[in-house]
């Protein structure tokens, strides 16, 4: 599943195995709150192996997105050094891979272009977590926006395959 996630599939073949070695699986039951908005960001749930989660905006009511198998979340706080911007709840029983902040940065230090890209995507995703963005007709297609950023990075950097 991980190679299918655009943000991780940028042409660095060893990046994904490096992440996997330092991650651990966890289980969240339907109804569990996985991330609370405002908490310190100590880990990233870098992909959902099974199940679905809902991303709840800063008003604590509006569902910004429902993510399923192969999606990721929790990167904004970790990569940008801010508190959690959303609440994430398990809609169904979930199996998630999680990597702590220190382990993530130990991997990203070896792939500075990957870190730059992930921070760029995190900044874009952060813009969509505030309810006013939706009231103004905003919104964000995570997959298409990430794909556009990745394709732009590939054009700008000949080292990314």
PDB file of C-alpha atoms in Angstrom:
ATOM      1  CA  UNK A   1       0.000   0.000   0.000  1.00  0.00           C
ATOM      2  CA  UNK A   2       2.704   2.535   0.874  1.00  0.00           C
ATOM      3  CA  UNK A   3       4.201   2.717  -2.638  1.00  0.00           C
ATOM      4  CA  UNK A   4       0.751   3.817  -3.876  1.00  0.00           C
ATOM      5  CA  UNK A   5       0.696   6.852  -1.556  1.00  0.00           C
ATOM      6  CA  UNK A   6       1.878   9.744  -3.739  1.00  0.00           C
ATOM      7  CA  UNK A   7       3.874  11.559  -1.093  1.00  0.00           C
ATOM      8  CA  UNK A   8       6.001   8.476  -0.378  1.00  0.00           C
ATOM      9  CA  UNK A   9       6.424   7.368  -3.997  1.00  0.00           C
ATOM     10  CA  UNK A  10       8.818  10.019  -5.251  1.00  0.00           C
ATOM     11  CA  UNK A  11      11.666   7.980  -6.669  1.00  0.00           C
ATOM     12  CA  UNK A  12      13.741   7.182  -3.596  1.00  0.00           C
ATOM     13  CA  UNK A  13      13.449   3.382  -3.439  1.00  0.00           C
ATOM     14  CA  UNK A  14      15.027   3.017   0.015  1.00  0.00           C
ATOM     15  CA  UNK A  15      12.831   5.670   1.649  1.00  0.00           C
ATOM     16  CA  UNK A  16       9.811   3.422   2.218  1.00  0.00           C
ATOM     17  CA  UNK A  17      11.781   0.466   3.665  1.00  0.00           C
ATOM     18  CA  UNK A  18      13.589   2.903   5.976  1.00  0.00           C
ATOM     19  CA  UNK A  19      10.224   4.183   7.262  1.00  0.00           C
ATOM     20  CA  UNK A  20       8.823   0.690   7.669  1.00  0.00           C
ATOM     21  CA  UNK A  21      11.763  -0.501   9.778  1.00  0.00           C
ATOM     22  CA  UNK A  22      11.138   2.262  12.324  1.00  0.00           C
ATOM     23  CA  UNK A  23       7.343   2.127  12.384  1.00  0.00           C
ATOM     24  CA  UNK A  24       5.037   0.060  14.510  1.00  0.00           C
ATOM     25  CA  UNK A  25       1.481  -1.124  13.927  1.00  0.00           C
ATOM     26  CA  UNK A  26      -1.297  -0.004  16.247  1.00  0.00           C
ATOM     27  CA  UNK A  27      -5.003  -0.767  16.429  1.00  0.00           C
ATOM     28  CA  UNK A  28      -7.765   1.801  16.914  1.00  0.00           C
ATOM     29  CA  UNK A  29     -11.317   0.656  17.549  1.00  0.00           C
ATOM     30  CA  UNK A  30     -14.337   2.271  15.916  1.00  0.00           C
ATOM     31  CA  UNK A  31     -15.127   5.459  17.823  1.00  0.00           C
ATOM     32  CA  UNK A  32     -11.619   5.887  19.269  1.00  0.00           C
ATOM     33  CA  UNK A  33     -10.092   9.344  19.068  1.00  0.00           C
ATOM     34  CA  UNK A  34      -6.608   8.871  17.598  1.00  0.00           C
ATOM     35  CA  UNK A  35      -5.525  12.519  17.587  1.00  0.00           C
ATOM     36  CA  UNK A  36      -6.928  15.408  19.607  1.00  0.00           C
ATOM     37  CA  UNK A  37      -6.721  18.906  18.132  1.00  0.00           C
ATOM     38  CA  UNK A  38      -4.357  21.014  20.234  1.00  0.00           C
ATOM     39  CA  UNK A  39      -2.201  18.131  21.500  1.00  0.00           C
ATOM     40  CA  UNK A  40       1.553  18.017  20.956  1.00  0.00           C
ATOM     41  CA  UNK A  41       2.492  16.151  17.777  1.00  0.00           C
ATOM     42  CA  UNK A  42       4.856  13.347  18.761  1.00  0.00           C
ATOM     43  CA  UNK A  43       4.117  10.855  15.992  1.00  0.00           C
ATOM     44  CA  UNK A  44       2.839  10.513  12.448  1.00  0.00           C
ATOM     45  CA  UNK A  45       0.372   7.881  11.335  1.00  0.00           C
ATOM     46  CA  UNK A  46       2.022   7.421   8.044  1.00  0.00           C
ATOM     47  CA  UNK A  47      -0.487   5.084   6.608  1.00  0.00           C
ATOM     48  CA  UNK A  48      -3.749   3.300   7.230  1.00  0.00           C
ATOM     49  CA  UNK A  49      -3.418  -0.435   6.634  1.00  0.00           C
ATOM     50  CA  UNK A  50      -7.110  -1.153   7.222  1.00  0.00           C
ATOM     51  CA  UNK A  51     -10.187   0.805   8.251  1.00  0.00           C
ATOM     52  CA  UNK A  52     -11.374   4.394   7.936  1.00  0.00           C
ATOM     53  CA  UNK A  53     -10.823   7.554   9.965  1.00  0.00           C
ATOM     54  CA  UNK A  54     -12.539  10.921   9.868  1.00  0.00           C
ATOM     55  CA  UNK A  55     -10.639  14.199   9.988  1.00  0.00           C
ATOM     56  CA  UNK A  56     -12.549  16.822  11.983  1.00  0.00           C
ATOM     57  CA  UNK A  57     -11.862  20.545  11.389  1.00  0.00           C
ATOM     58  CA  UNK A  58     -10.957  23.191  13.937  1.00  0.00           C
ATOM     59  CA  UNK A  59     -14.633  23.769  14.834  1.00  0.00           C
ATOM     60  CA  UNK A  60     -14.677  20.200  16.243  1.00  0.00           C
ATOM     61  CA  UNK A  61     -17.794  19.437  14.145  1.00  0.00           C
ATOM     62  CA  UNK A  62     -17.075  19.614  10.430  1.00  0.00           C
ATOM     63  CA  UNK A  63     -15.705  16.454   8.852  1.00  0.00           C
ATOM     64  CA  UNK A  64     -12.985  17.614   6.475  1.00  0.00           C
ATOM     65  CA  UNK A  65     -12.228  14.177   5.058  1.00  0.00           C
ATOM     66  CA  UNK A  66     -12.688  10.473   5.484  1.00  0.00           C
ATOM     67  CA  UNK A  67      -9.479   8.567   4.894  1.00  0.00           C
ATOM     68  CA  UNK A  68      -9.137   4.872   4.219  1.00  0.00           C
ATOM     69  CA  UNK A  69      -6.633   2.217   3.359  1.00  0.00           C
ATOM     70  CA  UNK A  70      -3.355   3.662   2.064  1.00  0.00           C
ATOM     71  CA  UNK A  71      -3.937   7.228   3.336  1.00  0.00           C
ATOM     72  CA  UNK A  72      -1.813   9.021   5.931  1.00  0.00           C
ATOM     73  CA  UNK A  73      -2.330  11.710   8.563  1.00  0.00           C
ATOM     74  CA  UNK A  74      -0.615  13.390  11.481  1.00  0.00           C
ATOM     75  CA  UNK A  75       2.191  14.900   9.428  1.00  0.00           C
ATOM     76  CA  UNK A  76       1.235  18.565   9.858  1.00  0.00           C
ATOM     77  CA  UNK A  77       2.103  18.860  13.540  1.00  0.00           C
ATOM     78  CA  UNK A  78       5.215  16.723  13.265  1.00  0.00           C
ATOM     79  CA  UNK A  79       6.702  18.296  10.136  1.00  0.00           C
ATOM     80  CA  UNK A  80       5.751  21.894  10.867  1.00  0.00           C
ATOM     81  CA  UNK A  81       6.421  21.807  14.608  1.00  0.00           C
ATOM     82  CA  UNK A  82       2.916  22.873  15.595  1.00  0.00           C
ATOM     83  CA  UNK A  83       0.213  21.402  17.804  1.00  0.00           C
ATOM     84  CA  UNK A  84      -2.320  19.065  16.241  1.00  0.00           C
ATOM     85  CA  UNK A  85      -4.581  21.038  13.898  1.00  0.00           C
ATOM     86  CA  UNK A  86      -7.434  18.520  13.709  1.00  0.00           C
ATOM     87  CA  UNK A  87      -9.082  15.739  15.634  1.00  0.00           C
ATOM     88  CA  UNK A  88      -8.962  12.296  14.025  1.00  0.00           C
ATOM     89  CA  UNK A  89     -11.443   9.577  14.974  1.00  0.00           C
ATOM     90  CA  UNK A  90     -11.681   5.972  13.856  1.00  0.00           C
ATOM     91  CA  UNK A  91     -14.917   5.352  11.948  1.00  0.00           C
ATOM     92  CA  UNK A  92     -14.222   1.621  11.817  1.00  0.00           C
ATOM     93  CA  UNK A  93     -11.709  -0.670  13.465  1.00  0.00           C
ATOM     94  CA  UNK A  94      -8.322   0.411  12.081  1.00  0.00           C
ATOM     95  CA  UNK A  95      -4.816  -0.912  11.760  1.00  0.00           C
ATOM     96  CA  UNK A  96      -2.347   1.960  11.394  1.00  0.00           C
ATOM     97  CA  UNK A  97       1.402   2.232  11.015  1.00  0.00           C
ATOM     98  CA  UNK A  98       2.849   4.914  13.256  1.00  0.00           C
ATOM     99  CA  UNK A  99       6.322   6.405  13.449  1.00  0.00           C
ATOM    100  CA  UNK A 100       7.504   8.649  16.255  1.00  0.00           C
ATOM    101  CA  UNK A 101       8.824  12.121  15.472  1.00  0.00           C
ATOM    102  CA  UNK A 102      12.482  11.353  16.229  1.00  0.00           C
ATOM    103  CA  UNK A 103      12.467   8.226  14.048  1.00  0.00           C
ATOM    104  CA  UNK A 104      10.730  10.077  11.223  1.00  0.00           C
ATOM    105  CA  UNK A 105      13.337  12.834  11.267  1.00  0.00           C
ATOM    106  CA  UNK A 106      16.167  10.301  11.405  1.00  0.00           C
ATOM    107  CA  UNK A 107      14.846   8.912   8.106  1.00  0.00           C
ATOM    108  CA  UNK A 108      14.056  12.296   6.547  1.00  0.00           C
ATOM    109  CA  UNK A 109      17.559  13.571   7.375  1.00  0.00           C
ATOM    110  CA  UNK A 110      18.820  11.061   4.790  1.00  0.00           C
ATOM    111  CA  UNK A 111      16.338  12.336   2.184  1.00  0.00           C
ATOM    112  CA  UNK A 112      16.304  16.165   2.341  1.00  0.00           C
ATOM    113  CA  UNK A 113      14.315  16.477  -0.899  1.00  0.00           C
ATOM    114  CA  UNK A 114      11.675  14.152   0.537  1.00  0.00           C
ATOM    115  CA  UNK A 115      11.513  16.258   3.702  1.00  0.00           C
ATOM    116  CA  UNK A 116      11.096  19.425   1.637  1.00  0.00           C
ATOM    117  CA  UNK A 117       8.258  17.857  -0.339  1.00  0.00           C
ATOM    118  CA  UNK A 118       6.494  16.476   2.737  1.00  0.00           C
ATOM    119  CA  UNK A 119       6.667  19.871   4.456  1.00  0.00           C
ATOM    120  CA  UNK A 120       5.241  21.547   1.357  1.00  0.00           C
ATOM    121  CA  UNK A 121       2.320  19.106   1.273  1.00  0.00           C
ATOM    122  CA  UNK A 122       1.824  19.516   5.056  1.00  0.00           C
ATOM    123  CA  UNK A 123       1.604  23.302   4.665  1.00  0.00           C
ATOM    124  CA  UNK A 124      -1.004  22.894   1.950  1.00  0.00           C
ATOM    125  CA  UNK A 125      -3.028  20.422   3.996  1.00  0.00           C
ATOM    126  CA  UNK A 126      -2.833  22.703   7.059  1.00  0.00           C
ATOM    127  CA  UNK A 127      -4.699  25.378   5.119  1.00  0.00           C
ATOM    128  CA  UNK A 128      -7.737  23.100   4.888  1.00  0.00           C
ATOM    129  CA  UNK A 129      -8.144  22.331   8.578  1.00  0.00           C
ATOM    130  CA  UNK A 130      -9.761  25.627   9.515  1.00  0.00           C
ATOM    131  CA  UNK A 131     -13.524  25.745   9.212  1.00  0.00           C
ATOM    132  CA  UNK A 132     -13.478  29.198   7.603  1.00  0.00           C
ATOM    133  CA  UNK A 133     -11.806  27.646   4.538  1.00  0.00           C
ATOM    134  CA  UNK A 134     -14.916  25.557   3.995  1.00  0.00           C
ATOM    135  CA  UNK A 135     -17.318  28.373   4.737  1.00  0.00           C
ATOM    136  CA  UNK A 136     -15.621  30.371   1.983  1.00  0.00           C
ATOM    137  CA  UNK A 137     -16.061  27.565  -0.506  1.00  0.00           C
ATOM    138  CA  UNK A 138     -12.513  26.285  -0.085  1.00  0.00           C
ATOM    139  CA  UNK A 139     -11.700  22.690   0.390  1.00  0.00           C
ATOM    140  CA  UNK A 140      -8.919  20.471  -0.710  1.00  0.00           C
ATOM    141  CA  UNK A 141      -8.560  17.314  -2.708  1.00  0.00           C
ATOM    142  CA  UNK A 142      -5.667  15.687  -0.867  1.00  0.00           C
ATOM    143  CA  UNK A 143      -4.706  13.261  -3.637  1.00  0.00           C
ATOM    144  CA  UNK A 144      -4.789  15.732  -6.521  1.00  0.00           C
ATOM    145  CA  UNK A 145      -3.005  18.494  -4.589  1.00  0.00           C
ATOM    146  CA  UNK A 146      -0.267  16.139  -3.395  1.00  0.00           C
ATOM    147  CA  UNK A 147       0.125  14.786  -6.929  1.00  0.00           C
ATOM    148  CA  UNK A 148       0.500  18.299  -8.341  1.00  0.00           C
ATOM    149  CA  UNK A 149       3.126  19.222  -5.740  1.00  0.00           C
ATOM    150  CA  UNK A 150       5.037  15.991  -6.328  1.00  0.00           C
ATOM    151  CA  UNK A 151       4.989  16.380 -10.111  1.00  0.00           C
ATOM    152  CA  UNK A 152       6.257  19.947  -9.711  1.00  0.00           C
ATOM    153  CA  UNK A 153       9.090  18.755  -7.463  1.00  0.00           C
ATOM    154  CA  UNK A 154      10.018  16.065  -9.983  1.00  0.00           C
ATOM    155  CA  UNK A 155      10.211  18.679 -12.747  1.00  0.00           C
ATOM    156  CA  UNK A 156      12.325  20.968 -10.564  1.00  0.00           C
ATOM    157  CA  UNK A 157      14.701  18.261  -9.288  1.00  0.00           C
ATOM    158  CA  UNK A 158      16.251  15.850 -11.803  1.00  0.00           C
ATOM    159  CA  UNK A 159      17.335  13.572  -8.921  1.00  0.00           C
ATOM    160  CA  UNK A 160      13.734  12.626  -8.163  1.00  0.00           C
ATOM    161  CA  UNK A 161      12.631   9.850 -10.496  1.00  0.00           C
TER     162      UNK A 161
END
